[in-house]
Tab-separated table of C-alpha atoms in Angstrom:
chain	number	residue	atom	x	y	z
A	30	MET	CA	108.116	112.625	74.389
A	31	THR	CA	109.585	109.673	72.572
A	32	ASP	CA	108.406	109.210	68.856
A	33	TRP	CA	107.818	105.409	68.924
A	34	GLU	CA	107.013	105.206	65.244
A	35	ALA	CA	110.260	106.874	64.335
A	36	LEU	CA	112.101	104.666	66.724
A	37	ILE	CA	110.633	101.500	65.193
A	38	ASP	CA	111.314	102.766	61.703
A	39	GLU	CA	114.939	103.567	62.496
A	40	HIS	CA	115.926	100.620	64.747
A	41	GLY	CA	113.332	98.005	63.843
A	42	PRO	CA	115.182	96.425	60.970
A	43	LEU	CA	118.325	96.121	63.152
A	44	VAL	CA	116.476	94.254	65.865
A	45	VAL	CA	114.852	91.990	63.233
A	46	ARG	CA	118.140	91.287	61.633
A	47	ILE	CA	119.926	90.456	64.925
A	48	SER	CA	117.057	88.156	65.946
A	49	TRP	CA	117.063	86.523	62.458
A	50	ARG	CA	120.745	85.703	62.557
A	51	LEU	CA	120.434	84.169	65.931
A	52	LEU	CA	117.075	82.432	65.846
A	53	GLY	CA	116.565	81.698	62.127
A	54	HIS	CA	112.859	80.986	62.558
A	55	ALA	CA	110.224	83.498	61.579
A	56	SER	CA	107.942	82.915	64.582
A	57	ASP	CA	110.779	83.059	67.011
A	58	VAL	CA	112.026	86.316	65.368
A	59	GLU	CA	108.660	87.885	65.606
A	60	ASP	CA	108.197	87.037	69.246
A	61	ASN	CA	111.676	88.192	70.131
A	62	VAL	CA	111.266	91.575	68.274
A	63	GLN	CA	107.951	92.225	70.002
A	64	GLU	CA	109.372	91.423	73.363
A	65	VAL	CA	112.474	93.552	72.778
A	66	PHE	CA	110.388	96.660	72.101
A	67	LEU	CA	108.034	95.963	74.892
A	68	ASP	CA	111.073	95.662	77.297
A	69	ALA	CA	112.515	98.903	75.830
A	70	TYR	CA	109.185	100.674	76.322
A	71	ARG	CA	109.014	99.612	79.903
A	72	LEU	CA	112.617	100.584	80.633
A	73	HIS	CA	111.916	103.943	79.084
A	74	MET	CA	108.898	104.433	81.315
A	75	ARG	CA	111.248	104.061	84.475
A	76	GLU	CA	114.017	106.305	83.096
A	77	PRO	CA	114.898	108.068	79.817
A	78	ILE	CA	117.037	106.002	77.342
A	79	ARG	CA	119.832	107.978	75.825
A	80	HIS	CA	121.378	105.362	73.594
A	81	TRP	CA	118.557	103.520	71.939
A	82	ARG	CA	120.619	101.580	69.360
A	83	GLY	CA	122.902	99.994	72.011
A	84	LEU	CA	119.998	99.116	74.249
A	85	LEU	CA	118.000	97.477	71.489
A	86	ARG	CA	121.010	95.459	70.348
A	87	ARG	CA	121.553	94.210	73.766
A	88	LEU	CA	117.945	93.329	74.395
A	89	ALA	CA	117.649	91.616	70.942
A	90	THR	CA	120.859	89.512	71.484
A	91	ILE	CA	120.142	88.393	75.001
A	92	GLY	CA	116.541	87.784	74.244
A	93	ALA	CA	117.450	85.602	71.309
A	94	LEU	CA	120.075	83.681	73.102
A	95	ALA	CA	117.566	82.988	76.049
A	96	ARG	CA	115.027	81.866	73.433
A	97	ILE	CA	117.505	79.436	71.876
A	98	ARG	CA	118.130	77.871	75.349
A	99	ARG	CA	114.447	77.467	75.958
A	100	ARG	CA	113.648	76.152	72.510
A	101	ARG	CA	112.931	72.422	72.102
A	102	ASP	CA	114.536	70.645	69.254
A	103	GLU	CA	111.592	70.213	66.939
A	104	ALA	CA	111.301	70.520	63.256
A	105	ARG	CA	109.428	73.594	61.967
A	106	LEU	CA	107.984	74.652	58.748
A	107	ASP	CA	110.211	77.746	58.846
A	108	ASP	CA	113.132	75.454	58.368
A	109	ILE	CA	111.973	74.491	54.884
A	110	LYS	CA	113.258	77.198	52.729
A	111	PRO	CA	113.523	77.409	49.034
A	112	LEU	CA	116.840	76.082	47.858
A	113	ASP	CA	119.435	78.496	46.608
A	114	GLN	CA	120.167	77.312	43.046
A	115	SER	CA	123.833	77.966	43.408
A	116	GLU	CA	124.032	75.458	46.321
A	117	LEU	CA	123.808	71.759	46.244
A	118	PRO	CA	121.159	70.229	48.611
A	119	GLU	CA	123.692	68.436	50.737
A	120	GLU	CA	125.827	71.642	51.036
A	121	PHE	CA	122.767	73.485	52.040
A	122	ALA	CA	121.820	70.892	54.672
A	123	SER	CA	125.449	70.779	55.954
A	124	ARG	CA	125.620	74.551	56.205
A	125	ARG	CA	122.237	74.703	57.934
A	126	GLU	CA	123.258	72.106	60.477
A	127	LEU	CA	126.545	73.919	61.272
A	128	GLU	CA	124.845	77.150	61.795
A	129	ASN	CA	122.225	75.678	64.065
A	130	ARG	CA	125.126	74.073	66.041
A	131	LEU	CA	126.840	77.403	66.372
A	132	ARG	CA	123.661	79.093	67.533
A	133	ALA	CA	123.116	76.478	70.119
A	134	ALA	CA	126.811	76.606	71.170
A	135	VAL	CA	126.719	80.444	71.658
A	136	ALA	CA	123.480	80.131	73.661
A	137	ALA	CA	125.138	77.551	75.902
A	138	LEU	CA	127.840	80.101	76.620
A	139	PRO	CA	127.537	82.327	79.822
A	140	ASN	CA	125.429	85.296	79.107
A	141	ARG	CA	128.076	87.843	78.914
A	142	GLU	CA	130.289	85.622	76.682
A	143	GLY	CA	127.430	84.736	74.294
A	144	ALA	CA	126.193	88.340	73.981
A	145	SER	CA	129.746	89.613	73.506
A	146	PHE	CA	130.535	87.122	70.744
A	147	CYS	CA	127.244	87.897	68.867
A	148	LEU	CA	127.699	91.687	69.170
A	149	ARG	CA	131.301	91.385	67.877
A	150	TYR	CA	131.005	88.779	65.028
A	151	PHE	CA	127.416	89.002	63.993
A	152	GLU	CA	127.091	92.800	64.334
A	153	ASN	CA	130.716	93.946	63.760
A	154	MET	CA	130.635	96.131	66.787
A	155	GLU	CA	133.836	97.584	68.320
A	156	LEU	CA	134.853	96.566	71.892
A	157	ALA	CA	134.080	100.028	73.321
A	158	GLU	CA	130.457	99.815	71.835
A	159	ILE	CA	130.030	96.294	73.098
A	160	ALA	CA	131.153	97.361	76.599
A	161	GLN	CA	128.741	100.269	76.596
A	162	SER	CA	125.789	98.183	75.296
A	163	LEU	CA	126.230	95.478	77.884
A	164	GLY	CA	127.120	97.843	80.759
A	165	ILE	CA	130.484	96.313	81.391
A	166	THR	CA	134.097	97.557	81.289
A	167	TYR	CA	136.184	97.499	78.155
A	168	SER	CA	138.512	94.734	79.618
A	169	ALA	CA	135.578	92.666	80.634
A	170	ALA	CA	134.160	92.753	77.164
A	171	ALA	CA	137.566	91.906	75.620
A	172	THR	CA	137.962	88.897	78.066
A	173	ALA	CA	134.398	87.761	77.460
A	174	ILE	CA	135.085	87.771	73.575
A	175	CYS	CA	138.435	85.923	73.983
A	176	ARG	CA	136.905	83.138	76.051
A	177	ALA	CA	133.948	82.763	73.809
A	178	ARG	CA	136.070	82.592	70.679
A	179	ALA	CA	138.430	80.068	72.348
A	180	LYS	CA	135.488	77.731	73.393
A	181	LEU	CA	133.751	77.925	70.109
A	182	GLN	CA	136.833	77.406	68.092
A	183	ARG	CA	137.597	74.308	70.019
A	184	VAL	CA	133.987	72.979	69.624
A	185	PHE	CA	134.057	73.643	65.822
A	186	ALA	CA	137.535	72.188	65.422
A	187	GLU	CA	136.145	68.896	66.949
A	188	THR	CA	133.038	69.276	64.840
A	189	VAL	CA	134.942	69.524	61.560
A	190	VAL	CA	137.168	66.564	62.482
A	191	GLU	CA	134.034	64.452	63.144
A	192	ASP	CA	132.347	65.450	59.991
A	193	ALA	CA	135.542	64.709	57.903
A	194	ARG	CA	135.385	61.140	59.342
B	14	MET	CA	148.190	87.220	68.441
B	15	LYS	CA	149.852	90.198	66.728
B	16	SER	CA	147.832	89.761	63.556
B	17	GLN	CA	144.640	89.376	65.622
B	18	GLU	CA	145.324	92.661	67.350
B	19	ALA	CA	146.137	94.250	64.011
B	20	ASN	CA	142.880	92.839	62.614
B	21	GLN	CA	140.969	94.221	65.585
B	22	ARG	CA	142.313	97.709	64.871
B	23	ASP	CA	141.348	97.309	61.273
B	24	GLY	CA	137.792	96.564	62.301
B	25	ARG	CA	137.604	93.073	60.622
B	26	PRO	CA	136.328	90.969	63.432
B	27	LEU	CA	135.806	87.813	61.333
B	28	SER	CA	139.564	87.516	60.650
B	29	GLU	CA	140.059	86.923	64.337
B	30	LEU	CA	138.293	83.556	64.066
B	31	SER	CA	139.494	80.151	62.995
B	32	PRO	CA	138.744	79.137	59.336
B	33	GLU	CA	136.004	76.699	60.391
B	34	LEU	CA	134.304	79.143	62.710
B	35	ARG	CA	134.782	82.028	60.307
B	36	ARG	CA	132.989	80.042	57.513
B	37	VAL	CA	129.957	79.266	59.790
B	38	VAL	CA	129.754	82.818	61.201
B	39	GLY	CA	130.118	84.288	57.771
B	40	GLY	CA	127.086	82.218	56.496
B	41	ILE	CA	124.898	83.456	59.384
B	42	VAL	CA	125.997	87.123	58.922
B	43	GLN	CA	125.214	86.992	55.234
B	44	GLU	CA	121.617	85.709	55.849
B	45	THR	CA	118.989	88.466	55.818
B	46	PRO	CA	115.438	88.172	56.633
B	47	PRO	CA	112.954	88.264	53.833
B	48	GLU	CA	111.527	91.777	53.180
B	49	GLY	CA	107.866	90.564	53.632
B	50	LEU	CA	108.689	89.137	57.053
B	51	MET	CA	110.503	92.333	58.022
B	52	GLN	CA	107.534	94.461	57.261
B	53	ARG	CA	105.038	92.081	58.837
B	54	ILE	CA	107.002	92.074	62.090
B	55	LEU	CA	107.489	95.866	62.246
B	56	GLU	CA	103.793	96.300	61.629
B	57	GLY	CA	103.065	94.042	64.461
B	58	VAL	CA	105.366	96.026	66.781
B	59	ARG	CA	103.635	99.307	65.822
B	60	ARG	CA	100.153	97.767	66.675
B	61	GLN	CA	101.562	96.461	70.004
B	62	LYS	CA	102.924	99.930	70.875
B	63	ALA	CA	99.483	101.369	70.260
B	64	THR	CA	97.874	98.806	72.505
B	65	GLU	CA	100.588	99.296	75.159
B	66	ALA	CA	100.055	103.125	75.113
B	67	SER	CA	96.298	102.882	75.683
B	68	GLU	CA	96.831	100.384	78.530
B	69	GLN	CA	99.277	102.809	80.180
B	70	ARG	CA	96.308	105.123	80.671
B	71	ARG	CA	94.258	102.425	82.473
B	72	PRO	CA	96.414	102.089	85.463
B	73	LEU	CA	95.343	105.628	86.491
B	74	GLU	CA	91.788	104.584	86.159
B	75	ARG	CA	92.529	101.430	88.113
B	76	ARG	CA	94.153	103.367	90.861
B	77	ARG	CA	91.072	105.664	91.150
B	78	GLN	CA	88.807	102.632	91.090
B	79	ARG	CA	90.924	100.927	93.854
B	80	ARG	CA	90.787	104.091	95.995
B	81	SER	CA	86.985	104.409	95.637
B	82	MET	CA	86.555	100.715	96.299
B	83	SER	CA	88.629	100.971	99.496
B	84	TRP	CA	86.489	103.916	100.666
B	85	SER	CA	83.330	101.942	99.982
B	86	PHE	CA	84.669	98.968	101.794
B	87	SER	CA	85.548	101.164	104.835
B	88	GLY	CA	82.133	102.792	104.758
B	89	ALA	CA	80.337	99.375	104.556
B	90	THR	CA	82.414	98.015	107.469
B	91	ALA	CA	81.545	101.041	109.575
B	92	ILE	CA	77.904	100.743	108.808
B	93	ALA	CA	77.955	97.090	109.591
B	94	VAL	CA	79.639	97.714	112.998
B	95	ALA	CA	77.167	100.395	113.819
B	96	VAL	CA	74.198	98.158	112.888
B	97	CYS	CA	75.664	95.355	115.038
B	98	ALA	CA	76.169	97.744	117.979
B	99	LEU	CA	72.569	99.102	117.643
B	100	ALA	CA	71.122	95.633	117.386
B	101	SER	CA	72.938	94.289	120.486
B	102	PHE	CA	71.818	97.442	122.340
B	103	ALA	CA	68.284	96.973	121.183
B	104	VAL	CA	68.211	93.347	122.217
B	105	SER	CA	69.754	94.220	125.632
B	106	LEU	CA	66.900	96.650	126.191
B	107	PHE	CA	64.008	94.333	125.289
B	108	ILE	CA	65.236	90.997	126.444
B	109	LEU	CA	63.151	89.594	129.244
B	110	ARG	CA	65.246	88.685	132.162
B	111	VAL	CA	64.180	85.368	133.537
B	112	PRO	CA	63.928	85.577	137.288
B	113	ASN	CA	65.831	83.162	139.354
B	114	HIS	CA	63.232	81.696	141.727
B	115	ALA	CA	65.875	80.702	144.226
B	116	VAL	CA	66.829	84.357	144.694
B	117	VAL	CA	63.686	86.366	144.055
B	118	PRO	CA	60.735	85.698	146.303
B	119	GLN	CA	57.230	84.928	145.064
B	120	MET	CA	55.251	88.124	144.157
B	121	GLN	CA	52.660	87.442	146.809
B	122	VAL	CA	55.329	87.269	149.368
B	123	ALA	CA	57.309	90.128	147.903
B	124	VAL	CA	54.363	92.660	148.145
B	125	SER	CA	53.421	91.750	151.752
B	126	GLN	CA	54.194	94.276	154.384
B	127	ASP	CA	55.078	91.458	156.679
B	128	LEU	CA	58.396	90.951	154.970
B	129	PRO	CA	61.418	93.252	155.301
B	130	THR	CA	61.558	93.851	151.676
B	131	VAL	CA	62.896	96.983	149.906
B	132	TRP	CA	59.384	97.577	148.577
B	133	ALA	CA	57.892	97.628	152.042
B	134	TYR	CA	60.479	100.096	153.330
B	135	HIS	CA	60.149	102.279	150.356
B	136	LYS	CA	56.370	102.398	150.894
B	137	ALA	CA	56.791	103.120	154.554
B	138	ILE	CA	59.429	105.951	153.752
B	139	GLY	CA	56.805	107.415	151.372
B	140	GLU	CA	54.175	107.432	154.264
B	141	SER	CA	55.968	108.861	157.388
B	142	PRO	CA	58.886	108.359	159.721
B	143	GLU	CA	56.470	106.704	162.249
B	144	ALA	CA	55.521	104.115	159.562
B	145	ILE	CA	59.139	103.023	159.242
B	146	ASP	CA	59.526	102.635	162.987
B	147	GLN	CA	56.305	100.470	163.151
B	148	LEU	CA	57.488	98.397	160.237
B	149	LEU	CA	60.777	97.848	161.931
B	150	ALA	CA	59.156	96.814	165.249
B	151	ARG	CA	56.810	94.390	163.524
B	152	HIS	CA	59.605	92.656	161.578
B	153	ALA	CA	61.676	92.324	164.691
B	154	ARG	CA	58.797	90.622	166.577
B	155	GLN	CA	58.233	88.310	163.636
B	156	ILE	CA	61.799	87.143	163.655
B	157	LEU	CA	61.890	86.516	167.364
B	158	ARG	CA	58.405	84.919	167.628
B	159	PRO	CA	57.052	83.675	164.433
B	160	GLU	CA	53.320	82.879	164.395
B	161	PRO	CA	52.308	79.422	163.437
B	162	ASN	CA	51.257	78.873	159.802
B	163	ALA	CA	53.078	81.993	158.915
B	164	THR	CA	54.482	82.163	155.320
B	165	TYR	CA	57.167	84.271	156.494
B	166	PRO	CA	60.296	82.515	155.420
B	167	TYR	CA	62.851	84.577	157.175
B	168	SER	CA	62.464	83.127	160.662
B	169	LEU	CA	65.484	82.408	162.761
B	170	HIS	CA	63.727	79.356	164.046
B	171	PRO	CA	63.702	76.205	161.982
B	172	MET	CA	60.539	75.373	160.229
B	173	PRO	CA	58.571	72.431	161.468
């Protein structure tokens, strides 16, 4: 019998962190985390889960990317955060904008590429781990990451050039 | 490419990225959710699990309820069919058949011994074999030579 309390204590912070990095809004993070554990629970009812960490990472990443795609572009109170004293307001605004652009760009990638990119560069996972989490081969994971990286680098190179003007 | 492969082996993924992308990704990775938010979210998940676990028990009760409902429905249907069958049978027993005057003769004519009716012959059979013979002879004479003003309708001769 699965000890859900222990599971939440052990892996809950990981799921919250992944959701926070991708979504950046407290309400979205809360919704995503709840959905992740609900989906994991339902999957576990069908068949026993052996690798909880990998599954929860995958569900959190894919769920967050899907949420970004569905999200409307509206200002939220969560966006208003206390300023870091070491950062100038315009630097904070610029950084925030670039981060949001990256999130939107990653969400616009195909599912496998977006998820692979997030797991590789936000979670520092190895290719073998990523392949296992997503249920794909090692070479498929490597290809997805290369493609995602190439697309995003092109987008951000153009973005930086535009901002410099 | 070689340096990227080396970096991969070193396990430093961010170094694979271009400087612009690395800066932005690095900013995201460094962000951590506030501790209060973390605890609130995890508490919500624990409450949700408790609710989900209790709801998992309900499907069994729902299945039992559905089974008993289906039995009740079948029983009610069977009873309704039986009641309809009984009702139609009872109605068929008590319904008065309206006679068709074109087919059934009037009562007065029907009970008369003068007519070759089933009733007359049954009565004659009940009396004796000679009674039947007499009845047959009388009916034959009536057909061949009907008396005037007779109400006997079964004459071979046309009515005046």
